[in-house]
Amino acid sequence: MRAPTWVILCLAAGLGAGVPTLPAAETPDALRQKDAEVRELRRRLERAEKELEQLRRDNERLRRQSEKVTRPNAAAESRGAAEELRRLREENERLRRTRARDPRRAPEMHQAKPVRPLAELPPLTPDTVVDVDELAAHFQADPAGAAARYARKTFRVRGEVDRFQTALVQRRFTVLLTGPDRDATVACRFNYVDRYRTVFPTHNGRVLTARYDSGREVPLLETGQTVIVAGRCEGSDPNGVIRFDRCELGR
């Protein structure tokens, strides 16, 4: 039995309204092109991730190899420096005790030269030479006046080498000069000369020795030696130590 014409027309209209049509931008060819682009981007990302992972493994391998080489050397140098520091401290303490018991030094400890008043001194210049005993006496008698004259000024100080101090990490060493009664201390800090590989005490702390890159060693200073040091006075610290920085041995 054939359906009426009006029924067929209604059904055709309903079916036509329910079937979606693809926009022009989402045709099968466009979708295939987008899918190909996405796959290509994924391949590039995977390749970049593999290269990054390989770089990380290479860096980790190189870091471990470097640690194997440097760790034994660093440990040995640290032990050697610590042993030198221990010997230096023991020797300095022994020298201080010996000096305190030595009767021949007792008169020297109380024979300080007359100290000129600060007001009578000529202007301070880089070439001015100040004896350790006078410098220490000025800081003890008139700390404010001495600081005004000497602190943050560059000049020369003359005294007797008492002992040495060497740094474990920094390329610096300190020479301590004696004061009038061996209680006042002037500490002169030096930077390494570029050609020195290291500077360290020898002969039970009595000699300061420099070692060149070639391995050759030369003595620099010796305890009891009278020296002139040119440097910048930093003033007196709370412990009464008069400090100099940027020091060089003068004449």
Short mmCIF file of C-alpha atoms in Angstrom, two decimals:
data_model
loop_
_atom_site.label_atom_id
_atom_site.label_comp_id
_atom_site.label_asym_id
_atom_site.label_seq_id
_atom_site.Cartn_x
_atom_site.Cartn_y
_atom_site.Cartn_z
CA MET A 1 0.00 0.00 0.00
CA ARG A 2 1.52 3.27 -1.06
CA ALA A 3 1.71 6.09 1.52
CA PRO A 4 0.07 9.34 0.68
CA THR A 5 2.17 11.95 -0.98
CA TRP A 6 1.91 14.37 1.92
CA VAL A 7 3.31 11.75 4.31
CA ILE A 8 6.33 11.14 2.10
CA LEU A 9 7.02 14.87 1.90
CA CYS A 10 6.86 15.26 5.67
CA LEU A 11 9.26 12.35 6.26
CA ALA A 12 11.72 13.75 3.73
CA ALA A 13 11.62 17.15 5.38
CA GLY A 14 12.26 15.63 8.83
CA LEU A 15 15.19 13.50 7.71
CA GLY A 16 16.80 16.40 5.91
CA ALA A 17 16.64 18.58 9.00
CA GLY A 18 18.28 15.91 11.25
CA VAL A 19 21.39 15.15 9.13
CA PRO A 20 24.36 17.47 10.06
CA THR A 21 26.55 18.89 7.39
CA LEU A 22 30.40 19.26 7.80
CA PRO A 23 31.69 22.80 7.88
CA ALA A 24 34.15 23.73 5.19
CA ALA A 25 37.02 23.91 7.72
CA GLU A 26 36.44 20.29 8.90
CA THR A 27 36.40 18.41 5.64
CA PRO A 28 38.07 14.98 5.66
CA ASP A 29 41.14 16.36 3.86
CA ALA A 30 41.57 19.12 6.47
CA LEU A 31 41.22 16.61 9.30
CA ARG A 32 43.81 14.31 7.77
CA GLN A 33 46.20 17.25 7.40
CA LYS A 34 45.72 18.27 11.04
CA ASP A 35 46.25 14.71 12.18
CA ALA A 36 49.51 14.54 10.22
CA GLU A 37 50.70 17.82 11.77
CA VAL A 38 49.89 16.55 15.28
CA ARG A 39 51.81 13.31 14.67
CA GLU A 40 54.82 15.29 13.37
CA LEU A 41 54.80 17.55 16.45
CA ARG A 42 54.65 14.50 18.70
CA ARG A 43 57.64 12.95 16.92
CA ARG A 44 59.63 16.18 17.35
CA LEU A 45 58.70 16.39 21.04
CA GLU A 46 59.71 12.78 21.64
CA ARG A 47 63.03 13.35 19.84
CA ALA A 48 63.72 16.51 21.92
CA GLU A 49 62.90 14.66 25.14
CA LYS A 50 65.31 11.87 24.22
CA GLU A 51 68.08 14.38 23.45
CA LEU A 52 67.46 16.17 26.76
CA GLU A 53 67.59 12.91 28.68
CA GLN A 54 70.85 11.98 26.95
CA LEU A 55 72.35 15.35 27.90
CA ARG A 56 71.32 14.82 31.51
CA ARG A 57 72.97 11.40 31.58
CA ASP A 58 76.15 12.80 30.01
CA ASN A 59 76.29 15.67 32.55
CA GLU A 60 75.80 13.27 35.45
CA ARG A 61 78.55 11.00 34.11
CA LEU A 62 80.97 13.92 33.73
CA ARG A 63 80.14 15.22 37.23
CA ARG A 64 80.87 11.81 38.76
CA GLN A 65 84.16 11.52 36.88
CA SER A 66 85.16 15.02 38.06
CA GLU A 67 84.34 14.15 41.68
CA LYS A 68 86.49 11.02 41.46
CA VAL A 69 89.46 13.12 40.35
CA THR A 70 89.09 16.16 42.63
CA ARG A 71 87.79 14.58 45.82
CA PRO A 72 91.00 12.73 46.82
CA ASN A 73 93.13 15.81 46.05
CA ALA A 74 90.84 18.15 48.01
CA ALA A 75 90.77 15.78 50.98
CA ALA A 76 94.55 15.46 51.00
CA GLU A 77 95.05 19.23 50.77
CA SER A 78 92.54 19.81 53.56
CA ARG A 79 94.30 17.32 55.84
CA GLY A 80 97.68 18.84 55.05
CA ALA A 81 96.45 22.39 55.73
CA ALA A 82 94.84 21.34 59.00
CA GLU A 83 98.06 19.63 60.11
CA GLU A 84 100.12 22.72 59.25
CA LEU A 85 97.72 24.93 61.19
CA ARG A 86 97.91 22.63 64.22
CA ARG A 87 101.72 22.63 64.18
CA LEU A 88 101.81 26.39 63.75
CA ARG A 89 99.53 26.97 66.73
CA GLU A 90 101.55 24.63 68.92
CA GLU A 91 104.82 26.27 67.91
CA ASN A 92 103.46 29.78 68.48
CA GLU A 93 102.27 28.79 71.92
CA ARG A 94 105.64 27.26 72.72
CA LEU A 95 107.44 30.41 71.57
CA ARG A 96 105.19 32.61 73.71
CA ARG A 97 105.86 30.48 76.79
CA THR A 98 109.61 30.47 76.10
CA ARG A 99 109.68 34.24 75.66
CA ALA A 100 107.78 34.75 78.92
CA ARG A 101 110.33 32.60 80.81
CA ASP A 102 113.43 34.06 79.14
CA PRO A 103 115.01 36.51 81.66
CA ARG A 104 117.08 38.17 78.93
CA ARG A 105 113.93 39.59 77.36
CA ALA A 106 112.46 40.90 80.60
CA PRO A 107 114.37 44.23 80.60
CA GLU A 108 113.35 44.85 76.97
CA MET A 109 109.72 44.56 77.91
CA HIS A 110 109.98 47.63 80.13
CA GLN A 111 112.35 49.82 78.14
CA ALA A 112 109.90 51.53 75.82
CA LYS A 113 111.17 54.59 74.00
CA PRO A 114 109.66 57.99 74.86
CA VAL A 115 106.50 58.48 72.84
CA ARG A 116 105.96 61.75 71.02
CA PRO A 117 102.53 63.37 71.56
CA LEU A 118 100.21 63.08 68.58
CA ALA A 119 99.89 66.86 68.33
CA GLU A 120 103.65 67.24 67.76
CA LEU A 121 103.88 64.73 64.91
CA PRO A 122 104.30 65.86 61.29
CA PRO A 123 101.60 65.04 58.72
CA LEU A 124 101.28 61.37 57.86
CA THR A 125 102.26 60.34 54.30
CA PRO A 126 102.64 56.97 52.52
CA ASP A 127 106.41 57.25 53.07
CA THR A 128 106.14 57.90 56.82
CA VAL A 129 107.71 55.11 58.91
CA VAL A 130 106.15 54.53 62.35
CA ASP A 131 107.73 52.20 64.90
CA VAL A 132 105.44 49.51 66.27
CA ASP A 133 106.03 50.59 69.85
CA GLU A 134 105.05 54.19 69.13
CA LEU A 135 101.99 53.17 67.12
CA ALA A 136 100.80 50.84 69.86
CA ALA A 137 101.46 53.44 72.57
CA HIS A 138 99.38 56.03 70.72
CA PHE A 139 96.42 53.65 70.39
CA GLN A 140 96.71 52.71 74.07
CA ALA A 141 97.04 56.28 75.40
CA ASP A 142 94.60 58.07 73.05
CA PRO A 143 92.45 55.65 71.02
CA ALA A 144 90.30 58.36 69.44
CA GLY A 145 93.26 60.58 68.53
CA ALA A 146 95.24 57.62 67.18
CA ALA A 147 92.28 56.49 65.08
CA ALA A 148 91.90 59.99 63.65
CA ARG A 149 95.58 60.05 62.66
CA TYR A 150 96.22 56.46 61.54
CA ALA A 151 92.95 54.67 60.65
CA ARG A 152 92.22 54.29 56.94
CA LYS A 153 95.62 55.82 56.12
CA THR A 154 98.44 54.21 54.15
CA PHE A 155 101.94 54.41 55.66
CA ARG A 156 104.83 52.20 56.79
CA VAL A 157 105.24 50.40 60.09
CA ARG A 158 108.53 49.03 61.43
CA GLY A 159 108.81 46.18 63.91
CA GLU A 160 110.06 42.71 64.74
CA VAL A 161 108.38 39.65 63.25
CA ASP A 162 106.75 37.70 66.06
CA ARG A 163 104.82 34.95 64.27
CA PHE A 164 102.78 34.09 61.19
CA GLN A 165 99.21 33.11 60.37
CA THR A 166 98.21 31.40 57.11
CA ALA A 167 94.69 31.05 55.68
CA LEU A 168 93.36 27.63 54.70
CA VAL A 169 91.24 28.77 51.74
CA GLN A 170 92.02 32.38 50.87
CA ARG A 171 95.32 33.27 49.22
CA ARG A 172 96.43 35.42 52.15
CA PHE A 173 98.82 35.30 55.08
CA THR A 174 99.33 37.53 58.13
CA VAL A 175 102.58 38.67 59.72
CA LEU A 176 102.33 39.70 63.38
CA LEU A 177 104.79 42.31 64.68
CA THR A 178 105.67 42.78 68.34
CA GLY A 179 104.78 45.83 70.43
CA PRO A 180 106.68 47.57 73.24
CA ASP A 181 106.10 44.98 75.97
CA ARG A 182 105.01 42.07 73.79
CA ASP A 183 101.37 42.63 74.71
CA ALA A 184 100.44 44.95 71.83
CA THR A 185 100.15 43.26 68.44
CA VAL A 186 100.24 44.69 64.92
CA ALA A 187 98.78 42.29 62.34
CA CYS A 188 99.80 42.90 58.70
CA ARG A 189 97.77 40.98 56.12
CA PHE A 190 99.36 40.18 52.74
CA ASN A 191 97.83 38.80 49.53
CA TYR A 192 99.72 36.10 47.65
CA VAL A 193 101.97 37.23 44.85
CA ASP A 194 100.57 35.68 41.65
CA ARG A 195 103.66 33.55 41.07
CA TYR A 196 103.35 31.89 44.48
CA ARG A 197 101.41 28.64 44.56
CA THR A 198 101.19 28.64 48.34
CA VAL A 199 102.77 30.22 51.42
CA PHE A 200 103.32 28.22 54.61
CA PRO A 201 105.48 28.16 57.79
CA THR A 202 108.52 25.91 58.04
CA HIS A 203 111.29 25.22 60.58
CA ASN A 204 108.75 24.75 63.36
CA GLY A 205 106.94 27.98 62.49
CA ARG A 206 110.05 30.19 62.55
CA VAL A 207 110.28 30.76 58.79
CA LEU A 208 107.57 31.77 56.33
CA THR A 209 108.19 29.99 53.04
CA ALA A 210 106.71 30.50 49.54
CA ARG A 211 106.37 27.72 46.97
CA TYR A 212 106.31 28.49 43.24
CA ASP A 213 104.28 26.58 40.65
CA SER A 214 107.53 24.90 39.60
CA GLY A 215 107.89 23.47 43.13
CA ARG A 216 110.83 25.68 44.10
CA GLU A 217 110.63 27.05 47.66
CA VAL A 218 112.10 30.31 48.97
CA PRO A 219 112.06 31.81 52.51
CA LEU A 220 110.17 35.10 52.84
CA LEU A 221 110.42 36.09 56.50
CA GLU A 222 111.80 34.79 59.79
CA THR A 223 110.71 35.37 63.37
CA GLY A 224 112.87 37.95 65.12
CA GLN A 225 113.59 39.74 61.85
CA THR A 226 113.08 43.52 61.81
CA VAL A 227 110.98 44.57 58.81
CA ILE A 228 109.23 47.61 57.38
CA VAL A 229 105.73 46.92 56.08
CA ALA A 230 103.78 49.30 53.87
CA GLY A 231 100.01 49.00 54.14
CA ARG A 232 96.66 50.56 54.97
CA CYS A 233 95.94 50.83 58.70
CA GLU A 234 92.44 49.61 59.59
CA GLY A 235 92.67 50.81 63.20
CA SER A 236 92.52 48.83 66.43
CA ASP A 237 89.98 46.03 66.87
CA PRO A 238 88.13 45.27 70.16
CA ASN A 239 90.96 42.95 71.20
CA GLY A 240 93.54 45.72 70.88
CA VAL A 241 95.12 44.30 67.72
CA ILE A 242 96.16 47.03 65.25
CA ARG A 243 95.43 45.71 61.77
CA PHE A 244 96.95 46.56 58.41
CA ASP A 245 95.62 45.43 55.03
CA ARG A 246 96.96 45.44 51.44
CA CYS A 247 100.46 45.05 52.82
CA GLU A 248 103.78 44.87 51.01
CA LEU A 249 107.29 44.54 52.36
CA GLY A 250 109.03 47.92 52.28
CA ARG A 251 112.57 49.12 52.68
#
